[in-house]
C-alpha positions as a LaTeX table, in Angstrom:
\begin{tabular}{lrrr}
\hline
Residue & $x$ (\AA) & $y$ (\AA) & $z$ (\AA) \\
\hline
Unk1 & $-29.89$ & 25.92 & 40.68 \\
Unk2 & $-29.40$ & 26.90 & 37.07 \\
Unk3 & $-27.78$ & 30.06 & 35.85 \\
Unk4 & $-31.12$ & 31.33 & 34.57 \\
Unk5 & $-32.69$ & 30.95 & 37.99 \\
Unk6 & $-29.79$ & 32.86 & 39.56 \\
Unk7 & $-30.24$ & 35.88 & 37.33 \\
Unk8 & $-32.42$ & 38.77 & 38.40 \\
Unk9 & $-36.01$ & 38.61 & 37.18 \\
Unk10 & $-35.53$ & 41.97 & 35.47 \\
Unk11 & $-32.79$ & 40.61 & 33.20 \\
Unk12 & $-34.77$ & 37.55 & 32.03 \\
Unk13 & $-37.11$ & 37.70 & 29.11 \\
Unk14 & $-40.66$ & 36.84 & 29.95 \\
Unk15 & $-41.67$ & 36.58 & 26.31 \\
Unk16 & $-41.64$ & 32.91 & 25.22 \\
Unk17 & $-41.23$ & 33.92 & 21.57 \\
Unk18 & $-38.11$ & 35.95 & 22.37 \\
Unk19 & $-36.65$ & 33.06 & 24.35 \\
Unk20 & $-37.22$ & 30.78 & 21.35 \\
Unk21 & $-35.37$ & 33.25 & 19.11 \\
Unk22 & $-32.41$ & 33.29 & 21.49 \\
Unk23 & $-32.29$ & 29.51 & 21.50 \\
Unk24 & $-32.52$ & 29.49 & 17.70 \\
Unk25 & $-29.57$ & 31.89 & 17.42 \\
Unk26 & $-27.57$ & 29.54 & 19.64 \\
Unk27 & $-27.99$ & 26.80 & 17.07 \\
Unk28 & $-27.03$ & 28.92 & 14.06 \\
Unk29 & $-23.22$ & 28.34 & 14.16 \\
Unk30 & $-23.75$ & 24.67 & 13.39 \\
Unk31 & $-25.88$ & 25.48 & 10.34 \\
Unk32 & $-23.43$ & 28.15 & 9.20 \\
Unk33 & $-20.54$ & 25.68 & 9.25 \\
Unk34 & $-22.47$ & 23.40 & 6.93 \\
Unk35 & $-23.41$ & 26.16 & 4.52 \\
Unk36 & $-19.82$ & 27.44 & 4.30 \\
Unk37 & $-18.34$ & 24.19 & 3.11 \\
Unk38 & $-16.76$ & 24.94 & $-0.27$ \\
Unk39 & $-18.41$ & 23.31 & $-3.25$ \\
Unk40 & $-17.82$ & 22.99 & $-6.95$ \\
Unk41 & $-14.42$ & 23.18 & $-8.60$ \\
Unk42 & $-12.89$ & 25.00 & $-5.65$ \\
Unk43 & $-13.73$ & 22.28 & $-3.15$ \\
Unk44 & $-10.68$ & 20.39 & $-1.77$ \\
Unk45 & $-10.06$ & 17.00 & $-3.36$ \\
Unk46 & $-11.61$ & 14.20 & $-1.33$ \\
Unk47 & $-9.77$ & 11.00 & $-0.52$ \\
Unk48 & $-11.08$ & 7.97 & $-2.31$ \\
Unk49 & $-12.85$ & 5.34 & $-0.20$ \\
Unk50 & $-10.05$ & 2.88 & $-0.85$ \\
Unk51 & $-7.41$ & 5.27 & 0.44 \\
Unk52 & $-9.36$ & 6.03 & 3.61 \\
Unk53 & $-11.05$ & 2.76 & 4.49 \\
Unk54 & $-8.05$ & 0.47 & 3.95 \\
Unk55 & $-5.67$ & 2.23 & 6.37 \\
Unk56 & $-8.51$ & 2.83 & 8.80 \\
Unk57 & $-9.40$ & $-0.86$ & 8.83 \\
Unk58 & $-5.78$ & $-1.80$ & 9.45 \\
Unk59 & $-5.52$ & 0.61 & 12.36 \\
Unk60 & $-8.79$ & $-0.69$ & 13.84 \\
Unk61 & $-7.55$ & $-4.27$ & 13.68 \\
Unk62 & $-4.35$ & $-3.25$ & 15.44 \\
Unk63 & $-6.07$ & $-1.28$ & 18.17 \\
Unk64 & $-9.11$ & $-3.56$ & 18.74 \\
Unk65 & $-7.40$ & $-6.05$ & 21.07 \\
Unk66 & $-6.16$ & $-3.28$ & 23.32 \\
Unk67 & $-9.64$ & $-1.78$ & 23.51 \\
Unk68 & $-11.32$ & $-5.10$ & 24.23 \\
Unk69 & $-8.78$ & $-6.22$ & 26.81 \\
Unk70 & $-8.63$ & $-2.78$ & 28.44 \\
Unk71 & $-4.84$ & $-2.94$ & 28.69 \\
Unk72 & $-4.42$ & 0.77 & 28.04 \\
Unk73 & $-6.77$ & 3.70 & 28.47 \\
Unk74 & $-9.24$ & 3.95 & 25.57 \\
Unk75 & $-8.36$ & 7.61 & 25.04 \\
Unk76 & $-4.71$ & 6.70 & 24.38 \\
Unk77 & $-5.71$ & 3.94 & 22.01 \\
Unk78 & $-8.05$ & 6.27 & 20.15 \\
Unk79 & $-5.27$ & 8.84 & 19.80 \\
Unk80 & $-2.97$ & 6.13 & 18.42 \\
Unk81 & $-5.68$ & 5.05 & 16.03 \\
Unk82 & $-6.21$ & 8.55 & 14.68 \\
Unk83 & $-2.48$ & 9.17 & 14.40 \\
Unk84 & $-2.02$ & 5.89 & 12.52 \\
Unk85 & $-4.80$ & 6.78 & 10.09 \\
Unk86 & $-3.30$ & 10.20 & 9.46 \\
Unk87 & 0.17 & 8.80 & 8.89 \\
Unk88 & $-1.15$ & 6.12 & 6.55 \\
Unk89 & $-3.09$ & 8.61 & 4.45 \\
Unk90 & $-0.02$ & 10.85 & 4.33 \\
Unk91 & 2.12 & 7.92 & 3.18 \\
Unk92 & $-0.39$ & 7.13 & 0.40 \\
Unk93 & $-0.31$ & 10.73 & $-0.77$ \\
Unk94 & 3.49 & 10.74 & $-0.73$ \\
Unk95 & 3.54 & 7.52 & $-2.74$ \\
Unk96 & 1.22 & 9.02 & $-5.35$ \\
Unk97 & 3.48 & 12.05 & $-5.67$ \\
Unk98 & 6.54 & 9.83 & $-6.05$ \\
Unk99 & 4.83 & 7.72 & $-8.71$ \\
Unk100 & 3.94 & 10.86 & $-10.65$ \\
Unk101 & 7.49 & 12.18 & $-10.31$ \\
Unk102 & 8.93 & 8.84 & $-11.45$ \\
Unk103 & 6.71 & 8.89 & $-14.54$ \\
Unk104 & 7.93 & 12.39 & $-15.38$ \\
Unk105 & 11.58 & 11.37 & $-14.90$ \\
Unk106 & 11.09 & 8.35 & $-17.16$ \\
Unk107 & 9.56 & 10.53 & $-19.86$ \\
Unk108 & 12.51 & 12.92 & $-19.67$ \\
Unk109 & 14.89 & 9.96 & $-19.87$ \\
Unk110 & 13.04 & 8.58 & $-22.89$ \\
Unk111 & 13.25 & 11.90 & $-24.73$ \\
Unk112 & 16.94 & 12.24 & $-23.82$ \\
Unk113 & 17.68 & 8.71 & $-25.00$ \\
Unk114 & 15.93 & 9.34 & $-28.31$ \\
Unk115 & 18.19 & 12.32 & $-28.91$ \\
Unk116 & 21.16 & 9.92 & $-28.64$ \\
Unk117 & 19.69 & 7.18 & $-30.84$ \\
Unk118 & 17.26 & 8.96 & $-33.13$ \\
Unk119 & 14.61 & 6.91 & $-34.94$ \\
Unk120 & 14.82 & 7.58 & $-38.68$ \\
Unk121 & 12.86 & 6.79 & $-41.81$ \\
Unk122 & 13.72 & 9.31 & $-44.49$ \\
Unk123 & 15.81 & 10.12 & $-47.55$ \\
Unk124 & 19.20 & 11.66 & $-46.77$ \\
Unk125 & 21.64 & 12.74 & $-49.48$ \\
Unk126 & 20.30 & 10.28 & $-52.03$ \\
Unk127 & 19.92 & 7.32 & $-49.67$ \\
Unk128 & 16.85 & 6.17 & $-47.79$ \\
Unk129 & 17.64 & 5.36 & $-44.15$ \\
Unk130 & 15.33 & 3.29 & $-41.94$ \\
Unk131 & 16.25 & 2.36 & $-38.37$ \\
Unk132 & 14.96 & 0.18 & $-35.57$ \\
Unk133 & 16.24 & $-0.05$ & $-31.99$ \\
Unk134 & 15.19 & $-2.67$ & $-29.45$ \\
Unk135 & 16.55 & $-2.49$ & $-25.90$ \\
Unk136 & 16.71 & $-5.66$ & $-23.84$ \\
Unk137 & 16.01 & $-3.68$ & $-20.62$ \\
Unk138 & 12.29 & $-3.07$ & $-20.35$ \\
Unk139 & 12.60 & 0.11 & $-18.29$ \\
Unk140 & 14.97 & 1.74 & $-20.79$ \\
Unk141 & 14.94 & 2.69 & $-24.46$ \\
Unk142 & 18.72 & 2.83 & $-24.70$ \\
Unk143 & 21.31 & 0.15 & $-24.11$ \\
Unk144 & 24.79 & $-0.69$ & $-25.30$ \\
Unk145 & 23.99 & $-0.77$ & $-29.04$ \\
Unk146 & 24.15 & 2.43 & $-31.05$ \\
Unk147 & 23.83 & 4.03 & $-34.44$ \\
Unk148 & 23.94 & 7.50 & $-35.92$ \\
Unk149 & 23.74 & 9.19 & $-39.31$ \\
Unk150 & 25.42 & 12.39 & $-40.54$ \\
Unk151 & 25.12 & 14.22 & $-43.86$ \\
Unk152 & 28.65 & 15.62 & $-44.23$ \\
Unk153 & 30.67 & 17.42 & $-46.92$ \\
Unk154 & 32.21 & 14.00 & $-47.67$ \\
Unk155 & 28.86 & 12.26 & $-48.18$ \\
Unk156 & 26.32 & 10.47 & $-46.04$ \\
Unk157 & 28.06 & 8.71 & $-43.15$ \\
Unk158 & 26.56 & 6.01 & $-40.95$ \\
Unk159 & 27.84 & 4.55 & $-37.68$ \\
Unk160 & 26.65 & 1.31 & $-36.08$ \\
Unk161 & 28.32 & 0.06 & $-32.91$ \\
Unk162 & 28.09 & $-2.12$ & $-29.85$ \\
Unk163 & 29.49 & $-1.25$ & $-26.43$ \\
Unk164 & 30.75 & $-4.15$ & $-24.37$ \\
Unk165 & 28.64 & $-4.69$ & $-21.25$ \\
Unk166 & 25.28 & $-3.50$ & $-20.01$ \\
Unk167 & 23.80 & $-1.06$ & $-17.54$ \\
Unk168 & 24.48 & 2.61 & $-16.89$ \\
Unk169 & 28.14 & 2.38 & $-17.83$ \\
Unk170 & 27.22 & 0.98 & $-21.25$ \\
Unk171 & 24.70 & 3.78 & $-21.74$ \\
Unk172 & 27.36 & 6.34 & $-20.85$ \\
Unk173 & 29.79 & 4.89 & $-23.38$ \\
Unk174 & 27.02 & 4.75 & $-25.98$ \\
Unk175 & 26.36 & 8.45 & $-25.53$ \\
Unk176 & 30.10 & 9.21 & $-25.63$ \\
Unk177 & 30.59 & 7.25 & $-28.86$ \\
Unk178 & 27.67 & 8.93 & $-30.61$ \\
Unk179 & 28.85 & 12.35 & $-29.42$ \\
Unk180 & 32.34 & 11.66 & $-30.77$ \\
Unk181 & 30.95 & 10.59 & $-34.14$ \\
Unk182 & 28.82 & 13.73 & $-34.41$ \\
Unk183 & 31.82 & 15.88 & $-33.62$ \\
Unk184 & 34.30 & 14.20 & $-36.00$ \\
Unk185 & 32.12 & 13.10 & $-38.91$ \\
Unk186 & 31.83 & 16.60 & $-40.36$ \\
Unk187 & 35.51 & 17.49 & $-40.23$ \\
Unk188 & 37.59 & 14.33 & $-40.74$ \\
Unk189 & 38.17 & 13.67 & $-44.43$ \\
Unk190 & 38.28 & 9.84 & $-44.52$ \\
Unk191 & 36.83 & 6.94 & $-42.55$ \\
Unk192 & 40.10 & 5.41 & $-41.24$ \\
Unk193 & 41.03 & 8.76 & $-39.69$ \\
Unk194 & 37.50 & 9.03 & $-38.29$ \\
Unk195 & 37.80 & 5.62 & $-36.66$ \\
Unk196 & 41.21 & 6.53 & $-35.24$ \\
Unk197 & 39.80 & 9.77 & $-33.85$ \\
Unk198 & 36.94 & 7.88 & $-32.15$ \\
Unk199 & 39.42 & 5.42 & $-30.66$ \\
Unk200 & 41.54 & 8.23 & $-29.23$ \\
Unk201 & 38.49 & 9.94 & $-27.81$ \\
Unk202 & 37.07 & 6.82 & $-26.13$ \\
Unk203 & 40.30 & 5.21 & $-24.88$ \\
Unk204 & 40.70 & 7.36 & $-21.71$ \\
Unk205 & 37.16 & 6.44 & $-20.58$ \\
Unk206 & 37.46 & 2.69 & $-21.17$ \\
Unk207 & 38.57 & 0.09 & $-18.68$ \\
Unk208 & 41.25 & $-2.50$ & $-19.51$ \\
Unk209 & 38.59 & $-4.96$ & $-20.77$ \\
Unk210 & 36.20 & $-2.46$ & $-22.33$ \\
Unk211 & 35.82 & $-1.81$ & $-26.03$ \\
Unk212 & 33.32 & $-0.68$ & $-28.68$ \\
Unk213 & 32.83 & $-2.53$ & $-31.94$ \\
Unk214 & 32.04 & $-0.15$ & $-34.78$ \\
Unk215 & 31.13 & $-0.16$ & $-38.45$ \\
Unk216 & 31.50 & 3.08 & $-40.42$ \\
Unk217 & 29.90 & 3.52 & $-43.84$ \\
Unk218 & 30.20 & 6.42 & $-46.28$ \\
Unk219 & 27.86 & 6.52 & $-49.28$ \\
Unk220 & 28.96 & 7.94 & $-52.61$ \\
Unk221 & 27.35 & 7.69 & $-56.05$ \\
Unk222 & 27.30 & 4.01 & $-56.99$ \\
Unk223 & 29.34 & 2.74 & $-54.05$ \\
Unk224 & 29.78 & 2.55 & $-50.31$ \\
Unk225 & 33.06 & 2.87 & $-48.40$ \\
Unk226 & 33.40 & 0.83 & $-45.23$ \\
Unk227 & 35.63 & 0.60 & $-42.16$ \\
Unk228 & 35.01 & $-2.31$ & $-39.81$ \\
Unk229 & 36.44 & $-2.32$ & $-36.29$ \\
Unk230 & 35.52 & $-5.72$ & $-34.88$ \\
Unk231 & 31.83 & $-5.43$ & $-35.84$ \\
Unk232 & 29.57 & $-7.93$ & $-37.67$ \\
Unk233 & 29.92 & $-7.47$ & $-41.42$ \\
Unk234 & 27.14 & $-5.59$ & $-43.23$ \\
Unk235 & 24.73 & $-7.48$ & $-45.44$ \\
Unk236 & 24.16 & $-6.49$ & $-49.07$ \\
Unk237 & 20.79 & $-7.48$ & $-50.47$ \\
Unk238 & 20.23 & $-7.24$ & $-54.20$ \\
Unk239 & 20.58 & $-9.80$ & $-56.93$ \\
Unk240 & 22.01 & $-12.00$ & $-54.20$ \\
Unk241 & 22.52 & $-11.91$ & $-50.42$ \\
Unk242 & 26.11 & $-11.60$ & $-49.25$ \\
Unk243 & 28.10 & $-10.45$ & $-46.25$ \\
Unk244 & 30.63 & $-7.71$ & $-47.01$ \\
Unk245 & 33.53 & $-9.01$ & $-44.95$ \\
Unk246 & 36.70 & $-6.89$ & $-44.76$ \\
Unk247 & 39.89 & $-8.31$ & $-46.18$ \\
Unk248 & 41.66 & $-7.56$ & $-42.89$ \\
Unk249 & 39.81 & $-7.49$ & $-39.56$ \\
Unk250 & 40.63 & $-4.50$ & $-37.36$ \\
Unk251 & 40.38 & $-4.44$ & $-33.57$ \\
Unk252 & 37.44 & $-2.70$ & $-31.85$ \\
Unk253 & 37.65 & 0.90 & $-30.68$ \\
Unk254 & 39.52 & 1.24 & $-27.43$ \\
Unk255 & 42.08 & $-1.43$ & $-28.40$ \\
Unk256 & 44.19 & 0.76 & $-30.69$ \\
Unk257 & 42.89 & $-0.54$ & $-34.05$ \\
Unk258 & 44.64 & $-0.02$ & $-37.39$ \\
Unk259 & 41.51 & 0.59 & $-39.50$ \\
Unk260 & 41.42 & $-0.17$ & $-43.22$ \\
Unk261 & 38.86 & 1.13 & $-45.69$ \\
Unk262 & 37.32 & $-1.01$ & $-48.42$ \\
Unk263 & 34.92 & $-0.05$ & $-51.20$ \\
Unk264 & 31.86 & $-1.92$ & $-52.46$ \\
Unk265 & 30.03 & $-1.05$ & $-55.68$ \\
Unk266 & 26.25 & $-0.85$ & $-55.38$ \\
Unk267 & 23.92 & $-1.88$ & $-58.18$ \\
Unk268 & 20.47 & $-0.31$ & $-58.70$ \\
Unk269 & 18.10 & $-1.77$ & $-56.10$ \\
Unk270 & 20.85 & $-2.89$ & $-53.72$ \\
Unk271 & 20.25 & $-2.49$ & $-50.00$ \\
Unk272 & 22.77 & $-2.46$ & $-47.19$ \\
Unk273 & 21.74 & $-3.79$ & $-43.77$ \\
Unk274 & 23.86 & $-2.71$ & $-40.81$ \\
Unk275 & 23.10 & $-4.47$ & $-37.53$ \\
Unk276 & 24.47 & $-5.56$ & $-34.16$ \\
Unk277 & 25.11 & $-9.04$ & $-32.81$ \\
Unk278 & 21.71 & $-9.13$ & $-31.15$ \\
Unk279 & 20.54 & $-10.34$ & $-34.56$ \\
Unk280 & 23.18 & $-12.96$ & $-35.33$ \\
Unk281 & 23.56 & $-14.41$ & $-31.82$ \\
Unk282 & 19.86 & $-14.76$ & $-30.93$ \\
Unk283 & 18.86 & $-18.31$ & $-30.02$ \\
Unk284 & 15.71 & $-20.36$ & $-29.67$ \\
Unk285 & 14.86 & $-21.99$ & $-26.32$ \\
Unk286 & 16.54 & $-25.20$ & $-27.52$ \\
Unk287 & 19.74 & $-23.31$ & $-28.37$ \\
Unk288 & 19.26 & $-23.12$ & $-32.15$ \\
Unk289 & 20.91 & $-20.01$ & $-33.58$ \\
Unk290 & 18.72 & $-17.62$ & $-35.54$ \\
Unk291 & 19.19 & $-18.37$ & $-39.28$ \\
Unk292 & 20.21 & $-14.83$ & $-40.06$ \\
Unk293 & 20.96 & $-15.03$ & $-43.78$ \\
Unk294 & 17.83 & $-17.01$ & $-44.64$ \\
Unk295 & 15.50 & $-14.83$ & $-42.60$ \\
Unk296 & 17.11 & $-11.60$ & $-43.79$ \\
Unk297 & 16.75 & $-12.68$ & $-47.42$ \\
Unk298 & 13.05 & $-13.30$ & $-46.83$ \\
Unk299 & 12.40 & $-10.06$ & $-44.93$ \\
Unk300 & 14.35 & $-7.80$ & $-47.31$ \\
Unk301 & 12.15 & $-8.83$ & $-50.23$ \\
Unk302 & 9.58 & $-6.37$ & $-48.91$ \\
Unk303 & 9.81 & $-3.25$ & $-51.10$ \\
Unk304 & 9.13 & $-0.93$ & $-48.13$ \\
Unk305 & 12.21 & $-0.49$ & $-45.92$ \\
Unk306 & 10.27 & 0.00 & $-42.69$ \\
Unk307 & 8.13 & $-3.06$ & $-43.34$ \\
Unk308 & 11.23 & $-5.08$ & $-44.14$ \\
Unk309 & 12.80 & $-4.24$ & $-40.75$ \\
Unk310 & 9.57 & $-4.99$ & $-38.91$ \\
Unk311 & 9.27 & $-8.33$ & $-40.67$ \\
Unk312 & 12.85 & $-9.23$ & $-39.79$ \\
Unk313 & 12.30 & $-8.42$ & $-36.11$ \\
Unk314 & 9.01 & $-10.33$ & $-36.07$ \\
Unk315 & 10.76 & $-13.42$ & $-37.45$ \\
Unk316 & 13.45 & $-13.01$ & $-34.80$ \\
Unk317 & 10.80 & $-13.00$ & $-32.05$ \\
Unk318 & 9.12 & $-16.02$ & $-33.59$ \\
Unk319 & 12.45 & $-17.87$ & $-33.43$ \\
Unk320 & 13.39 & $-16.94$ & $-29.87$ \\
Unk321 & 9.84 & $-17.27$ & $-28.54$ \\
Unk322 & 10.33 & $-14.24$ & $-26.32$ \\
Unk323 & 11.90 & $-10.81$ & $-26.22$ \\
Unk324 & 15.62 & $-11.11$ & $-27.06$ \\
Unk325 & 18.02 & $-10.92$ & $-24.14$ \\
Unk326 & 20.43 & $-8.65$ & $-26.04$ \\
Unk327 & 20.02 & $-5.17$ & $-27.47$ \\
Unk328 & 19.48 & $-4.86$ & $-31.21$ \\
Unk329 & 20.12 & $-2.01$ & $-33.63$ \\
Unk330 & 19.11 & $-2.20$ & $-37.30$ \\
Unk331 & 19.91 & 0.32 & $-40.04$ \\
Unk332 & 18.71 & $-0.34$ & $-43.58$ \\
Unk333 & 20.27 & 1.84 & $-46.28$ \\
Unk334 & 18.93 & 1.96 & $-49.83$ \\
Unk335 & 20.47 & 4.37 & $-52.37$ \\
Unk336 & 17.75 & 6.13 & $-54.35$ \\
Unk337 & 20.04 & 7.80 & $-56.93$ \\
Unk338 & 22.44 & 5.14 & $-58.24$ \\
Unk339 & 25.05 & 6.51 & $-60.61$ \\
Unk340 & 28.59 & 5.74 & $-61.71$ \\
Unk341 & 31.07 & 5.57 & $-58.81$ \\
Unk342 & 33.04 & 8.76 & $-58.24$ \\
Unk343 & 36.83 & 8.30 & $-58.60$ \\
Unk344 & 38.56 & 8.84 & $-55.28$ \\
Unk345 & 41.82 & 7.75 & $-53.76$ \\
Unk346 & 41.00 & 6.70 & $-50.20$ \\
Unk347 & 43.43 & 6.15 & $-47.35$ \\
Unk348 & 44.52 & 2.49 & $-47.03$ \\
Unk349 & 41.87 & 1.31 & $-49.43$ \\
Unk350 & 40.81 & $-2.10$ & $-50.71$ \\
Unk351 & 38.04 & $-2.71$ & $-53.23$ \\
Unk352 & 35.27 & $-5.31$ & $-53.22$ \\
\hline
\end{tabular}
């Protein structure tokens, strides 16, 4: 006997229309749930079909044999299936969040690295400076090569260097070298003392086999003063192409160098290319060394400094056939106000 038949006749409704209304009210919660689903911009983000169907299909394939063979109760298998789907969707969401976080961290790292090695293309204290930096590590914009520029009371000073090694330790030493240059360049009166100060600053942080090659340049009217600590010699491009080799080679920073300064007169239109060994030691697949002087002479004919550096790097890629395996830093300096050299008595000076 049903509950309705057990109730007293006086409590039942004899009106069919009223009974239909009661039944209709009993169905209303289902319709209300549908109407209350949020819509528009405020609606929760739906999972894409790929995110839902792929993990669901995997879970079905795993659970299907158990269901077909009836090895475990279907209710348990269904619970496992639902739990697996939920965990898979959660893992996908976590992965998406991690990918987004990694992208943000990489952007912060890129901005930080560009504050260490700043891209330049501008006139500074009567000299146009153009730079290019190419890191051999695809995930990074900073490696073991370095450069920096400072407009000081003693003139425009430029540093180009190369830290021995690769990886995070090389990046740390790169940052330390640039920081030391920025601290000392404005207060130390001459380049040999500046190089000595950098050596003393870096030595405690270097291992027994670590060192930093460095080239320091100071521009004055009509000339450039140079200190070379184990670095490739700068290239002067003008009426002829020539390497400005020091009379005496000093040891790299970290090995207690005895730096010597030498002066080079600059003629109107002369350019000075500072670079790292990623340019001179690059090789083709058959082992042929990049013809540095020939290619540099061709590229530096371009009257625009930025175009000249881009042409030089393009010719390097054409020679190697792929991205170079070593970092590369290029700094092209072109005085825009050539005048008569200013008399000055430098410390331990030779003249070229």
